[in-house]
Amino acid sequence: MAIEGFDYQGFAQNLAQQAQELIPKDFNDNQRNYVANTLLNFSLIAGQALNDDKELGFNLDQAMMTTQIIAEWSFHKSVDLIRSEIPQQYWDPIMQKIAGTIFEIAKNSFKQSLPQDQMLQLIEHHVKKTYIDCIGELRQNNLIDEGLMEQAMSQSNIDAMVQQQEQANAENSQQQTAESDVTYPETPSDIPAQNTPAQLAKMPSGENAKVLKLATLALLFQKMKQDKVQTILDRFNPDDASSVIKFMGIPDLNSKVDPYAAMQCLQEIKTNIPSPSGNISTAKIVNRIQNVAQYVERPQLEQMLKLERQNVKRLVFNALDGDYYEMAPRVANIIATHLEDSI
């Protein structure tokens, strides 16, 4: 039975159209067409597979999210392959393996009811691992030389875009007025929407960013017990608390806030508040990473982490020196697990 409301063809076309504006300007027509067509084709294949599979039982949100993640990574890794200068004849097999990896991880993650942030961490880890493994296989079969392999492995369009966004956010933050001057929306239509893939989406700035964060908190609070919500709201600025309560009263709020924009907001909120470690010991995380280093030489470890983000590298190499790089223990635990699975 088809997923009700899931127009995967229209959705895939929409994703491809949005990505057109983000394709690097220095790409020629062949390269631009490859990025756009790859994103479109894999989105269509994934969407149709999800829609037609009677065993999966995906709902609309799960199907759209999986398709959108595949579109996002199809964009980034096709850009990386083009930048790598690896011959085009090898691009499609690599992209097929990446898309298949995402599909399987997303499918299993939803079956196991994994939290969204853990699923995205898993997907990012395995996409990068699959990409590196494919490049390494080309080198092993003498289809590319050492220099081309190094060049290919150094590509990471997603990290480049995140860095650009962070720079833009830093510039925007300098221009923002004091929070007391913010005017809060009275109607749901004022909530800024984001409709691009997760890492392709640009977070709004200034007033819109504040509104989006409050709406995201309202979405979270709608699923919590009201006494706990009230305890949290008591610590808010009265105006902020009033705005959150207004948003919570909107029954279809989740349809007005893009899930990927909301996810980005939650990630930003998490980095700015203390995170309880729960039962996760930071000392144990350090010990686990040090244990991995007993089986992997440092140059090999550096190669494994080459495409990872800077905070991941800092966590690992600080741990080797016996120090814990400050990040949410739950996230650090996932990274340590991925590192153990990679050896």
Short mmCIF file of N, CA, C and O in Angstrom, two decimals, residues 3 6 18 51 70 84 100 103 114 144 184 240 264 278 287 292 294 296 306 338 342:
data_model
loop_
_atom_site.label_atom_id
_atom_site.label_comp_id
_atom_site.label_asym_id
_atom_site.label_seq_id
_atom_site.Cartn_x
_atom_site.Cartn_y
_atom_site.Cartn_z
N ILE A 3 2.29 5.07 0.50
CA ILE A 3 2.28 5.95 1.67
C ILE A 3 1.37 7.14 1.37
O ILE A 3 1.59 7.88 0.40
N PHE A 6 2.37 10.86 0.00
CA PHE A 6 3.79 10.90 -0.39
C PHE A 6 3.91 10.97 -1.92
O PHE A 6 3.91 9.95 -2.60
N GLN A 18 15.88 22.97 -5.89
CA GLN A 18 16.52 23.74 -4.83
C GLN A 18 18.04 23.60 -4.90
O GLN A 18 18.78 24.56 -4.66
N ASN A 51 7.89 4.00 -1.10
CA ASN A 51 6.46 4.07 -1.36
C ASN A 51 5.86 2.71 -1.70
O ASN A 51 4.72 2.41 -1.34
N ILE A 70 19.08 11.24 1.46
CA ILE A 70 19.75 10.68 0.29
C ILE A 70 20.03 11.78 -0.73
O ILE A 70 21.11 11.83 -1.35
N SER A 84 37.45 15.83 -6.96
CA SER A 84 38.56 14.89 -6.80
C SER A 84 39.32 14.65 -8.09
O SER A 84 40.47 14.21 -8.06
N GLY A 100 22.87 3.43 -1.29
CA GLY A 100 22.42 2.17 -0.69
C GLY A 100 22.71 2.10 0.80
O GLY A 100 21.90 1.61 1.59
N PHE A 103 20.21 4.32 2.65
CA PHE A 103 18.88 3.69 2.66
C PHE A 103 18.79 2.63 3.75
O PHE A 103 17.83 2.59 4.52
N LEU A 114 15.57 4.78 16.72
CA LEU A 114 16.71 5.56 17.18
C LEU A 114 16.37 7.05 17.16
O LEU A 114 15.65 7.51 16.27
N ILE A 144 43.62 4.31 -9.94
CA ILE A 144 44.06 5.69 -9.71
C ILE A 144 45.40 5.63 -8.99
O ILE A 144 45.75 4.60 -8.40
N TYR A 184 7.75 39.56 18.47
CA TYR A 184 7.34 38.16 18.29
C TYR A 184 6.09 38.08 17.43
O TYR A 184 5.24 38.96 17.46
N ASP A 240 9.70 35.61 26.06
CA ASP A 240 10.02 34.35 25.38
C ASP A 240 9.03 33.26 25.78
O ASP A 240 8.54 32.49 24.95
N GLN A 264 18.44 21.66 13.31
CA GLN A 264 19.58 22.55 13.43
C GLN A 264 19.44 23.45 14.66
O GLN A 264 20.41 23.71 15.36
N GLY A 278 24.41 11.91 32.37
CA GLY A 278 23.65 10.70 32.66
C GLY A 278 24.58 9.61 33.15
O GLY A 278 25.40 9.82 34.04
N ASN A 287 39.12 6.26 27.80
CA ASN A 287 39.77 4.94 27.84
C ASN A 287 39.47 4.11 26.60
O ASN A 287 40.35 3.41 26.09
N VAL A 292 41.45 1.87 21.37
CA VAL A 292 41.49 1.76 19.91
C VAL A 292 42.88 2.06 19.38
O VAL A 292 43.39 1.40 18.47
N GLN A 294 45.62 1.41 20.56
CA GLN A 294 46.56 0.32 20.74
C GLN A 294 46.63 -0.59 19.51
O GLN A 294 47.60 -1.31 19.31
N VAL A 296 45.78 0.65 16.29
CA VAL A 296 45.90 1.46 15.07
C VAL A 296 47.04 2.46 15.26
O VAL A 296 47.07 3.18 16.26
N LYS A 306 40.43 11.80 8.53
CA LYS A 306 40.75 12.92 7.64
C LYS A 306 39.52 13.70 7.22
O LYS A 306 39.55 14.93 7.10
N HIS A 338 31.72 4.48 16.92
CA HIS A 338 32.04 4.45 15.49
C HIS A 338 33.51 4.15 15.27
O HIS A 338 33.88 3.39 14.36
N SER A 342 35.26 0.82 13.35
CA SER A 342 36.04 1.06 12.13
C SER A 342 37.33 0.27 12.08
O SER A 342 38.02 0.26 11.06
#
